[in-house]
PDB file of C-alpha atoms in Angstrom:
ATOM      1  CA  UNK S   1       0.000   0.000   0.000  1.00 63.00           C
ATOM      2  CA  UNK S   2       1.395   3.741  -0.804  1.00 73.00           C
ATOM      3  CA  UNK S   3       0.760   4.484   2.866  1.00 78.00           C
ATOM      4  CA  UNK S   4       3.520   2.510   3.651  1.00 83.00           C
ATOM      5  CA  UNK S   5       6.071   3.958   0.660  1.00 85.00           C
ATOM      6  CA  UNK S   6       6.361   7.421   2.110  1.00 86.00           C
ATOM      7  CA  UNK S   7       8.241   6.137   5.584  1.00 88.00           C
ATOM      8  CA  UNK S   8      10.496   3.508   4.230  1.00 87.00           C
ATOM      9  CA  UNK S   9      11.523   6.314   1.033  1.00 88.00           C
ATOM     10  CA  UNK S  10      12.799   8.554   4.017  1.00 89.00           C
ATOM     11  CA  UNK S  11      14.245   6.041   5.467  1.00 89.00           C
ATOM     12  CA  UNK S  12      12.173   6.613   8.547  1.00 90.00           C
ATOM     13  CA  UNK S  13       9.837   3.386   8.740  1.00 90.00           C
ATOM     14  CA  UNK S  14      11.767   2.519  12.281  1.00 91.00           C
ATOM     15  CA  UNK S  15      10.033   5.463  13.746  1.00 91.00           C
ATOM     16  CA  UNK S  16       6.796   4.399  13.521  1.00 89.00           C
ATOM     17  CA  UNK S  17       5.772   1.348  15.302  1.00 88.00           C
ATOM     18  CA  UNK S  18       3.005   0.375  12.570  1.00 87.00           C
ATOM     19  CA  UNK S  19       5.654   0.852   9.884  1.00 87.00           C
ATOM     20  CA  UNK S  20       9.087  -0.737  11.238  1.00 85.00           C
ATOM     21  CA  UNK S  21       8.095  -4.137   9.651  1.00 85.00           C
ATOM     22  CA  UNK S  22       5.290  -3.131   7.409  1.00 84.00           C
ATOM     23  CA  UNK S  23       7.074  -3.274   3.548  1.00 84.00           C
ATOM     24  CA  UNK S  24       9.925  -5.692   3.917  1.00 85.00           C
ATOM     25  CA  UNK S  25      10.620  -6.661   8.185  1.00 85.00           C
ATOM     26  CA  UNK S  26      14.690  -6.382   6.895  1.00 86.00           C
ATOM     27  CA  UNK S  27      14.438  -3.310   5.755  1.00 87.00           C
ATOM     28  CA  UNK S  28      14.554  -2.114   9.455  1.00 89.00           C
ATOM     29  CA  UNK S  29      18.196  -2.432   9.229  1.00 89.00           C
ATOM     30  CA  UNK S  30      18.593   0.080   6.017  1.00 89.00           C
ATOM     31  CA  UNK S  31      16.558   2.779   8.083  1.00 91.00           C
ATOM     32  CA  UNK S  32      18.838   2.044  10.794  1.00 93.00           C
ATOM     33  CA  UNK S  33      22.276   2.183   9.218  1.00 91.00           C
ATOM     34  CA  UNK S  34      21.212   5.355   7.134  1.00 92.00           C
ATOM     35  CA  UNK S  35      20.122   7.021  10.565  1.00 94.00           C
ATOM     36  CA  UNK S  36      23.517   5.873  12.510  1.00 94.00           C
ATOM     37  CA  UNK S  37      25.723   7.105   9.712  1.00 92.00           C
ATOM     38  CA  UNK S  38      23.692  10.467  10.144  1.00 93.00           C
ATOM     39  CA  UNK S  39      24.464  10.870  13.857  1.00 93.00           C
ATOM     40  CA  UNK S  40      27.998   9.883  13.318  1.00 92.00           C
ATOM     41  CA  UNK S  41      29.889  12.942  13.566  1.00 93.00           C
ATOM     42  CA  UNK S  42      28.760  12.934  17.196  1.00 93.00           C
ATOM     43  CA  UNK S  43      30.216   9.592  17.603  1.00 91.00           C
ATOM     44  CA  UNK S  44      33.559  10.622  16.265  1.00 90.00           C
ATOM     45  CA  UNK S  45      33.200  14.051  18.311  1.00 91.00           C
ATOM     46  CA  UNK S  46      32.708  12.061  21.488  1.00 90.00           C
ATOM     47  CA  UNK S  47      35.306   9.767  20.739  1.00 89.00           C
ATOM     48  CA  UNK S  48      37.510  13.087  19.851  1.00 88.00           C
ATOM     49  CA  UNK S  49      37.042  14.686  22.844  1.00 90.00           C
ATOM     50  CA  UNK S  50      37.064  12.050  25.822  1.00 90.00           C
ATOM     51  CA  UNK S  51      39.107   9.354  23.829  1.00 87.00           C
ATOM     52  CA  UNK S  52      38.228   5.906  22.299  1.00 86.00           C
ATOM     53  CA  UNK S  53      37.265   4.013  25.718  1.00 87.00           C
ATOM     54  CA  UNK S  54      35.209   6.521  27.577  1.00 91.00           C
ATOM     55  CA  UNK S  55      33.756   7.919  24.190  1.00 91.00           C
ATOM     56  CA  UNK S  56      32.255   4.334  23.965  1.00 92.00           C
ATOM     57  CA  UNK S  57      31.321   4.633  27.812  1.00 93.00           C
ATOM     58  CA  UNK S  58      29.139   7.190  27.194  1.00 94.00           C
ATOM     59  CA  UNK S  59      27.753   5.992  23.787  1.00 94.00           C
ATOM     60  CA  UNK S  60      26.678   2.393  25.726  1.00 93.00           C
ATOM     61  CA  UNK S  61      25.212   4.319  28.447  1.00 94.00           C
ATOM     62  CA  UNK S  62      22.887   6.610  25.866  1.00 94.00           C
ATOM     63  CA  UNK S  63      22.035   3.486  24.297  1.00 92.00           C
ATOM     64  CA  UNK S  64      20.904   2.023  27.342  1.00 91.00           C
ATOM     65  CA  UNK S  65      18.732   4.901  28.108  1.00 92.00           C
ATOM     66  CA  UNK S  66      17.566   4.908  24.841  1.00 92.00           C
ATOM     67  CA  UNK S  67      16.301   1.170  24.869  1.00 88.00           C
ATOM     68  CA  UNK S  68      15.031   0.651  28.679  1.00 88.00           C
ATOM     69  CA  UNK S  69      14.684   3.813  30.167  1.00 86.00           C
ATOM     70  CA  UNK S  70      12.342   6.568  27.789  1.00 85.00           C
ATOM     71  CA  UNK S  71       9.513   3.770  27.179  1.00 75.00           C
ATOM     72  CA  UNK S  72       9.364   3.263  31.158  1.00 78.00           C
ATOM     73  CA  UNK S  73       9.091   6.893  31.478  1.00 84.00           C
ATOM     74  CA  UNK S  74       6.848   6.873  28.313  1.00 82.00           C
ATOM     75  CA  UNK S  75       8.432   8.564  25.979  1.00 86.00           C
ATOM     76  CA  UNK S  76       6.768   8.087  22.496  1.00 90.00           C
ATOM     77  CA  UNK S  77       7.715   5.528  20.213  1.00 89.00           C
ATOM     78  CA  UNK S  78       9.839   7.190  17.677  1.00 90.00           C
ATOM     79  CA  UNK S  79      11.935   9.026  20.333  1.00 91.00           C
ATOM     80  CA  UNK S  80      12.556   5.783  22.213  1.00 89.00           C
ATOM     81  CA  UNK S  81      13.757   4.430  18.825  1.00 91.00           C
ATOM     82  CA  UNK S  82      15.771   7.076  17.626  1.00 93.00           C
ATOM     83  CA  UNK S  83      19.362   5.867  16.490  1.00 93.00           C
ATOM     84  CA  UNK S  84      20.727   6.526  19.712  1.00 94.00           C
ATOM     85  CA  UNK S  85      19.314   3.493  20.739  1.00 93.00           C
ATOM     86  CA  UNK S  86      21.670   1.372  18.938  1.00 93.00           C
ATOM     87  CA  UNK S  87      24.608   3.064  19.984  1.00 93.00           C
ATOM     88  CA  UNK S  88      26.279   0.482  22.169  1.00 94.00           C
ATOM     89  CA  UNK S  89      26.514  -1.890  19.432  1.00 92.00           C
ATOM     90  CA  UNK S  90      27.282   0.611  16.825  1.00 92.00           C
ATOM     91  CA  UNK S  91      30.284   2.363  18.882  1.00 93.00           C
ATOM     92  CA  UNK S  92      31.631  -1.262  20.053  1.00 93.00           C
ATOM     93  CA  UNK S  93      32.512  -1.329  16.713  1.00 91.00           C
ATOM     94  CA  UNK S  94      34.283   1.901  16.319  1.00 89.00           C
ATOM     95  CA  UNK S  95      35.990   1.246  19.205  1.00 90.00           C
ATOM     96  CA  UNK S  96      37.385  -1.841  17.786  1.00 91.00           C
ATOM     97  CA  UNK S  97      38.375  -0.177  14.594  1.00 89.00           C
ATOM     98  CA  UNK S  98      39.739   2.546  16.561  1.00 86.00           C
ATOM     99  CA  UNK S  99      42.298   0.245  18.594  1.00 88.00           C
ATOM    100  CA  UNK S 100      43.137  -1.855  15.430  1.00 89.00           C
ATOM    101  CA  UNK S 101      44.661   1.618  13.937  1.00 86.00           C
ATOM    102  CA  UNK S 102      46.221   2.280  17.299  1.00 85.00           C
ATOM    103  CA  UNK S 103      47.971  -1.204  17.112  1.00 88.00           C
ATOM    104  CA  UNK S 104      46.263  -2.261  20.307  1.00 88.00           C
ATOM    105  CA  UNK S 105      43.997  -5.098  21.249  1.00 90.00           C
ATOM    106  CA  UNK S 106      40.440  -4.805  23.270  1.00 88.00           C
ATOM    107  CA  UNK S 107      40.472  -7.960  24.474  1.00 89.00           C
ATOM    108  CA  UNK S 108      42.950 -10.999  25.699  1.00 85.00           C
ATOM    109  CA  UNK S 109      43.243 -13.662  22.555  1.00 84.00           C
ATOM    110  CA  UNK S 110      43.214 -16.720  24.421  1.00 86.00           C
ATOM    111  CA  UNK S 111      40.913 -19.580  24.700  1.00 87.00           C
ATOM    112  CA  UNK S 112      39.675 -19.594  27.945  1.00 91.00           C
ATOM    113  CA  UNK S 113      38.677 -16.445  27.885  1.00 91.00           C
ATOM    114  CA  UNK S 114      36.447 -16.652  25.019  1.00 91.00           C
ATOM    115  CA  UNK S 115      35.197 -19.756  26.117  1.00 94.00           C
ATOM    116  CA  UNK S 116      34.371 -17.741  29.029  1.00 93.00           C
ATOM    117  CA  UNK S 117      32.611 -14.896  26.801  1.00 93.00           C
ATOM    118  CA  UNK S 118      31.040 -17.285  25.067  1.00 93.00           C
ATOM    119  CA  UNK S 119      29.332 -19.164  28.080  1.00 94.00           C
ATOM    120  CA  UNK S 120      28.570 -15.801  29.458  1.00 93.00           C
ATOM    121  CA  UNK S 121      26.426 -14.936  26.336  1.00 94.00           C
ATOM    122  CA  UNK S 122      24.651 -18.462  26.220  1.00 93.00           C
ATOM    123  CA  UNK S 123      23.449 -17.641  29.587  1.00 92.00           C
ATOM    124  CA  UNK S 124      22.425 -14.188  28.739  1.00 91.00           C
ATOM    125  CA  UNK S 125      20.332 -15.489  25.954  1.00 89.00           C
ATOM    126  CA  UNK S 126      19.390 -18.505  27.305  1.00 90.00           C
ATOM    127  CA  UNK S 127      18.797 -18.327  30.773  1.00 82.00           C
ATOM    128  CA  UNK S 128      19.225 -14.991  31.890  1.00 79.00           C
ATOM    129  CA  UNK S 129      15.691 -13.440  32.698  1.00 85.00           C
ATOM    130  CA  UNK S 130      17.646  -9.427  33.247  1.00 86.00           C
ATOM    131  CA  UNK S 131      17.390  -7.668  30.189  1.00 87.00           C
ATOM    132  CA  UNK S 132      20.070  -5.235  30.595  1.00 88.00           C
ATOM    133  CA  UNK S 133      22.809  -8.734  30.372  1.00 90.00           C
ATOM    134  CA  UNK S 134      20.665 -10.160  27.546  1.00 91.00           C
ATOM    135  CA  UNK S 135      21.277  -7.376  25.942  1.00 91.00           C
ATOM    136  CA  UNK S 136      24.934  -6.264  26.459  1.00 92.00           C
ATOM    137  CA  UNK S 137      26.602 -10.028  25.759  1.00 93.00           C
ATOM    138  CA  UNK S 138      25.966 -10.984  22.143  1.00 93.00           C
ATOM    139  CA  UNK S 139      27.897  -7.964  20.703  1.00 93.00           C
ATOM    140  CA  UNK S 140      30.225  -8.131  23.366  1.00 93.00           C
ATOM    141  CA  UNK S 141      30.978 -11.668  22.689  1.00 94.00           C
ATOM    142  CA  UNK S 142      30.607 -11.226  18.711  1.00 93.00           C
ATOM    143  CA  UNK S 143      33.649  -8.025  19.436  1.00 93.00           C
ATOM    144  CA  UNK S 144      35.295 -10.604  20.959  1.00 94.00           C
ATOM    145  CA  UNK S 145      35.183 -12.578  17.989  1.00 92.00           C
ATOM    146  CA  UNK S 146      35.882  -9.770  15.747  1.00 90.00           C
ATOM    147  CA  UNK S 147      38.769  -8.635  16.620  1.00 92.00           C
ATOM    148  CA  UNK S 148      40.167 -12.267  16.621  1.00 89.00           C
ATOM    149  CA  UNK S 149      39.366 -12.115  12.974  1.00 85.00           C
ATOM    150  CA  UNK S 150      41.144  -8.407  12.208  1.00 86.00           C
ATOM    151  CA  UNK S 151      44.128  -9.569  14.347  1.00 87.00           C
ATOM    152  CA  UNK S 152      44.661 -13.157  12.742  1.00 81.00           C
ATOM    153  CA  UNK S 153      47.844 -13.618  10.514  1.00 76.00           C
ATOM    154  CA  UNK S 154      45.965 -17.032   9.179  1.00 74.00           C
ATOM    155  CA  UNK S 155      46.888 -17.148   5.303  1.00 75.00           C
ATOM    156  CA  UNK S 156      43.956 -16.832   3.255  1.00 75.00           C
ATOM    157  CA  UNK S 157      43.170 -20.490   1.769  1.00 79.00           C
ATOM    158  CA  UNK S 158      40.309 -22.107   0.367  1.00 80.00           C
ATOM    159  CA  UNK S 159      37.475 -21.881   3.343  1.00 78.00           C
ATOM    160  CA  UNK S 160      38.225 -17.756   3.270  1.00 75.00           C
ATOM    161  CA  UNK S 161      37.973 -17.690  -0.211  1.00 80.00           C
ATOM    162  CA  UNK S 162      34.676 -19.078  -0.660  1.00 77.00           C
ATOM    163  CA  UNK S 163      32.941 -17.524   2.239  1.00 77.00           C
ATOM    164  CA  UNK S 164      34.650 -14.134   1.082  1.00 78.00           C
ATOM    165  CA  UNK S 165      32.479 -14.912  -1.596  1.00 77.00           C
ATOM    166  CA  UNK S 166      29.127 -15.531   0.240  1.00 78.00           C
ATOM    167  CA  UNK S 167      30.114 -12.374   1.887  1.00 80.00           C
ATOM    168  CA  UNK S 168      29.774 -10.326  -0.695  1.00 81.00           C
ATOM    169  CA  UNK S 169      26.512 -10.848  -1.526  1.00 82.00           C
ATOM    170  CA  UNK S 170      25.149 -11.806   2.218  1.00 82.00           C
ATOM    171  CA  UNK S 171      23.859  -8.162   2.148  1.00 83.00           C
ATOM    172  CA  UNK S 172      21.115  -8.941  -0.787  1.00 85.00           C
ATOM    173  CA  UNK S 173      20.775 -12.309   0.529  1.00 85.00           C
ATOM    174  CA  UNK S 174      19.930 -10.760   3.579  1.00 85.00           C
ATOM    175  CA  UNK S 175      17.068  -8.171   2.303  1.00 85.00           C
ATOM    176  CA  UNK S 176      15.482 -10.736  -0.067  1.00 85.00           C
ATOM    177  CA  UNK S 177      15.298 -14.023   2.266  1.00 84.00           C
ATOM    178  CA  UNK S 178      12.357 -12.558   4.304  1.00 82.00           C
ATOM    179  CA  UNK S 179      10.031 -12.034   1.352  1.00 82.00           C
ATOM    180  CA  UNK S 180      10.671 -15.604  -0.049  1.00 82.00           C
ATOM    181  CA  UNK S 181      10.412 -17.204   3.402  1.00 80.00           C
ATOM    182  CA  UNK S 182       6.842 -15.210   3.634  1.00 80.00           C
ATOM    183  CA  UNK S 183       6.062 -16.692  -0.132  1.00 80.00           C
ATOM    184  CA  UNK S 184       6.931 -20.250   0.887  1.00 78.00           C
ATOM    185  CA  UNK S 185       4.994 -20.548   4.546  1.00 76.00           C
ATOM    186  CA  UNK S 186       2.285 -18.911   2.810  1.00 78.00           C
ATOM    187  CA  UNK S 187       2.305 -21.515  -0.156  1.00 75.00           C
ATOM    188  CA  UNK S 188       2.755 -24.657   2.340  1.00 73.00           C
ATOM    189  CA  UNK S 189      -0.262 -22.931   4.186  1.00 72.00           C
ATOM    190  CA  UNK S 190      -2.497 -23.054   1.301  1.00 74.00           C
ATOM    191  CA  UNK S 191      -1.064 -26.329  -0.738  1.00 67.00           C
ATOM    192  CA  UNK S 192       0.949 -28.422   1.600  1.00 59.00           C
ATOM    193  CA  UNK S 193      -1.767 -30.032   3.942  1.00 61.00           C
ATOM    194  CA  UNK S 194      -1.413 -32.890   2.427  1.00 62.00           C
ATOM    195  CA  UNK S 195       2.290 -33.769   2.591  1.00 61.00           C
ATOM    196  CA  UNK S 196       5.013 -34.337   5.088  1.00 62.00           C
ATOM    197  CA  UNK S 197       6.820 -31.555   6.217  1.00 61.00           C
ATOM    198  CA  UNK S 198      10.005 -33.634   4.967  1.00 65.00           C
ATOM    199  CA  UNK S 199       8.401 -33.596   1.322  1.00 68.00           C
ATOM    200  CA  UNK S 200       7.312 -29.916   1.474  1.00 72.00           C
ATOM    201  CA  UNK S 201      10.426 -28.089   3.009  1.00 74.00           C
ATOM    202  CA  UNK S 202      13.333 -30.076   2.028  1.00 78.00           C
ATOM    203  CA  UNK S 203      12.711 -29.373  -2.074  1.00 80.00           C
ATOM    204  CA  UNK S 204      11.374 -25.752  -0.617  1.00 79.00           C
ATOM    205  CA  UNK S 205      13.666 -24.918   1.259  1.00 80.00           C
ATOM    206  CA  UNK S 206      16.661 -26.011  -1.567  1.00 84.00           C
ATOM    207  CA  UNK S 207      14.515 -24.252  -4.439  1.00 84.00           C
ATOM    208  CA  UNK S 208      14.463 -20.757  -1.812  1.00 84.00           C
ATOM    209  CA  UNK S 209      18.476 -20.981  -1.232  1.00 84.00           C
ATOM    210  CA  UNK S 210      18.868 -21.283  -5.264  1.00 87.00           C
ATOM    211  CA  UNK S 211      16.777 -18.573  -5.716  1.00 86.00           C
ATOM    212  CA  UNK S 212      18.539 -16.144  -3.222  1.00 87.00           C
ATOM    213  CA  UNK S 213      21.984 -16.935  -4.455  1.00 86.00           C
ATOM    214  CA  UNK S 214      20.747 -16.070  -8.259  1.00 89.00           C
ATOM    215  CA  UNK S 215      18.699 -12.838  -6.778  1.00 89.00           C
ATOM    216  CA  UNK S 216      22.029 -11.612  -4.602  1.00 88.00           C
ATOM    217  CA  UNK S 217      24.454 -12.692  -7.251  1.00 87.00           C
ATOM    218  CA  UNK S 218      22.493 -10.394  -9.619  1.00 90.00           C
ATOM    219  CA  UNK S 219      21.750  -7.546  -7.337  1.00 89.00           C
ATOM    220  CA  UNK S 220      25.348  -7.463  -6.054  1.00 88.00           C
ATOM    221  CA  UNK S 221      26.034  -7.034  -9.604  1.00 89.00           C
ATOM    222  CA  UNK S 222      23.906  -4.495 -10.778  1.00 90.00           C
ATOM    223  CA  UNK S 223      23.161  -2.570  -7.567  1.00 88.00           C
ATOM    224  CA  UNK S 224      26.479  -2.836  -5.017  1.00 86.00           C
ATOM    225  CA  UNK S 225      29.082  -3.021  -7.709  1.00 88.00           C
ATOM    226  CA  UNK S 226      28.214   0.118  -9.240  1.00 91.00           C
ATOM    227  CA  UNK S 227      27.215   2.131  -5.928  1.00 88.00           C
ATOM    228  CA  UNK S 228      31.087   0.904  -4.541  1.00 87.00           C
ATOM    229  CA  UNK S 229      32.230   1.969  -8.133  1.00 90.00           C
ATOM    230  CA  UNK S 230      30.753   5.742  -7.547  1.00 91.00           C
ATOM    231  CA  UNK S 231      32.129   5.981  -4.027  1.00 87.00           C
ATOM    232  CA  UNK S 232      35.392   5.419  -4.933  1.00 88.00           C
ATOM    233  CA  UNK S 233      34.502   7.767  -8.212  1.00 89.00           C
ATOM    234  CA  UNK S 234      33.640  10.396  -5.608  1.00 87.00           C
ATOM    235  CA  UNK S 235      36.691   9.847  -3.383  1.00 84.00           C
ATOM    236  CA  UNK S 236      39.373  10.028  -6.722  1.00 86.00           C
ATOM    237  CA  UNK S 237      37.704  13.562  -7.565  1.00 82.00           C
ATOM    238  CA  UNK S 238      38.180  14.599  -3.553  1.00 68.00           C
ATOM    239  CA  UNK S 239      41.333  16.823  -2.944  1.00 66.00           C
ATOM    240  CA  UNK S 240      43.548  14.777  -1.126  1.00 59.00           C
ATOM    241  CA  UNK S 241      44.504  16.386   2.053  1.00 55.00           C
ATOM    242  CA  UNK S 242      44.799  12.857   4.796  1.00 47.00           C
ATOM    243  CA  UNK S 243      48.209  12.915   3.741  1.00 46.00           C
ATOM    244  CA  UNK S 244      49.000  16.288   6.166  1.00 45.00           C
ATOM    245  CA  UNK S 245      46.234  15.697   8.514  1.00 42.00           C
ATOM    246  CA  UNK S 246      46.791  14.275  11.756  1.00 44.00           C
ATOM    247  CA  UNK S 247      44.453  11.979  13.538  1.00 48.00           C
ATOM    248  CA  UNK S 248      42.110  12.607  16.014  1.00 46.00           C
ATOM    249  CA  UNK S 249      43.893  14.035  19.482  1.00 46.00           C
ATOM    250  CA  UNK S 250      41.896  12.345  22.144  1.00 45.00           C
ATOM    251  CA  UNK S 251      42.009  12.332  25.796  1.00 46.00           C
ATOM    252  CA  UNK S 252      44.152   9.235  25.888  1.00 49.00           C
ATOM    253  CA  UNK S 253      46.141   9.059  22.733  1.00 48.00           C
ATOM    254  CA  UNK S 254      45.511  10.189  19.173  1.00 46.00           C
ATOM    255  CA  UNK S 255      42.626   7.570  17.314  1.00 48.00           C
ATOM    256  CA  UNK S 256      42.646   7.143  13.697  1.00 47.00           C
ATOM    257  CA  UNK S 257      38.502   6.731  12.833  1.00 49.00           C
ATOM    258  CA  UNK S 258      39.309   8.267   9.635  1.00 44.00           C
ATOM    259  CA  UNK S 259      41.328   6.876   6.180  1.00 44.00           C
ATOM    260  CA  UNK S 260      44.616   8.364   5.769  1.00 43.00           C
ATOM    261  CA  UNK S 261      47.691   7.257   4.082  1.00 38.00           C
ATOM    262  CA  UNK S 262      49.639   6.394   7.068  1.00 39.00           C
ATOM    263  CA  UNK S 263      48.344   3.085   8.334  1.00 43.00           C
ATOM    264  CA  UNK S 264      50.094   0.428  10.444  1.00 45.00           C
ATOM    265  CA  UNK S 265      51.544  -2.436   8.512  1.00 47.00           C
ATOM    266  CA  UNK S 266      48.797  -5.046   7.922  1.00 46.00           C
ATOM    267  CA  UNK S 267      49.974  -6.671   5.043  1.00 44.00           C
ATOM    268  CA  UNK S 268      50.058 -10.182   7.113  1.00 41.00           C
ATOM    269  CA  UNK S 269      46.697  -9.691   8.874  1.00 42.00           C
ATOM    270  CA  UNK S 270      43.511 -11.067   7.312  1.00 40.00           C
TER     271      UNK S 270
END
């Protein structure tokens, strides 16, 4: 329906209780990202001024108030779910970015204390009835397991390879897979009374997985390729000034949150 057009066109559809899921459910996360990137600058002034960890302090503790405390107090809908409210898990991951260009580490690599991590955020998810810890572990655990992955000097082999190239289009697969899944329980609805649920989803579900991989493959191709081809268009045509501009000066050492030509030596990371 064209009531629904005008919110997700904005961008705004996450503001709006009737309209977060109304179109497509995963658009959500396109109104999301669009409104994060647009508070950003206060992100990077934050992180500026007070440096990299207590930036992120105070980022987590506006997203908490964003996401427990305005509804309580009832605050309307679309303040509560501003993009503030995803600011915890947004600025984790600046702050991991941030310490990777610092040549630093957030966390301690070893096993036990991801198995710890990880144990933690079963719990949370799992057994944990206090919102607050259901909430803060999975990122915290999936930073964890981040930064593992930035800091590995693992040669790239077969395995990386292919899922690099799942990864490039898990974006479209990600957008289109809640339409088809819609189609197909509707269809088994209607036409599958009659059969087993091993002869109704096992063909389904095969013939849904062949038709996202030709529906990413294709949008990757005609919509990402050429929208990555632009920015970096944009960025050739940009004066080039990063070379004489220093990083950030923060409260507790300089952080790097923007591209410049002086990086740390990565070649060996993957």
């Amino acid at each position: 329906q064209l009531k629904h057009l005008a919110p997700h066109l904005i961008l705004g559809n996450t503001l709006f209780s009737s309209e977060t899921f109304s179109v497509n459910p995963s658009f959500w996360s396109v109104a999301v990202e669009w409104q994060l990137y647009l508070v950003y600058p206060l992100v990077l002034m934050l992180f500026s001024r007070l440096g990299a960890t207590r930036g992120f302090l105070i980022a987590a503790a506006i997203g908490l108030l964003f996401r427990f405390t305005l509804q309580s107090w009832g605050a309307p809908y679309w303040i509560s779910h501003l993009p503030f409210r995803w600011w915890y898990e947004w600025t984790l991951g600046v702050l991991i970015a941030a310490s990777w260009s610092e040549g630093r580490r957030l966390f301690f690599p070893n096993m036990f204390f991801g198995l710890l991590l990880g144990s933690a955020t079963v719990f949370a998810v799992m057994g944990s009835h206090d919102r607050v810890f259901q909430w803060i572990m999975p990122p915290f655990f999936f930073a964890f397991l981040v930064e593992i992955c930035v800091w590995s000097a693992r040669p790239v082999g077969w395995f990386e390879r292919g899922v690099g190239l799942l990864g490039i289009c898990s974006y479209s697969f990600y957008l289109w897979h809640q339409p088809l899944l819609n189609a197909a329980v509707s269809f088994v609805a209607h036409h599958g009374g009659y059969l087993s649920a091993f002869e109704i989803w096992i063909p389904l579900c095969a013939a849904i997985l062949a038709g996202l991989t030709l529906i990413s493959a294709a949008f990757y191709q005609l919509t990402e390729k050429p929208s990555i081809a632009l920015g970096q268009w944009l960025a050739r045509r940009k004066p080039r000034r990063v070379e004489s501009s220093a990083p950030f000066e923060t409260a507790d050492g300089a952080v790097d949150l923007l591209p410049t030509a002086a990086k740390p030596d990565r070649k060996s990371v993957v």
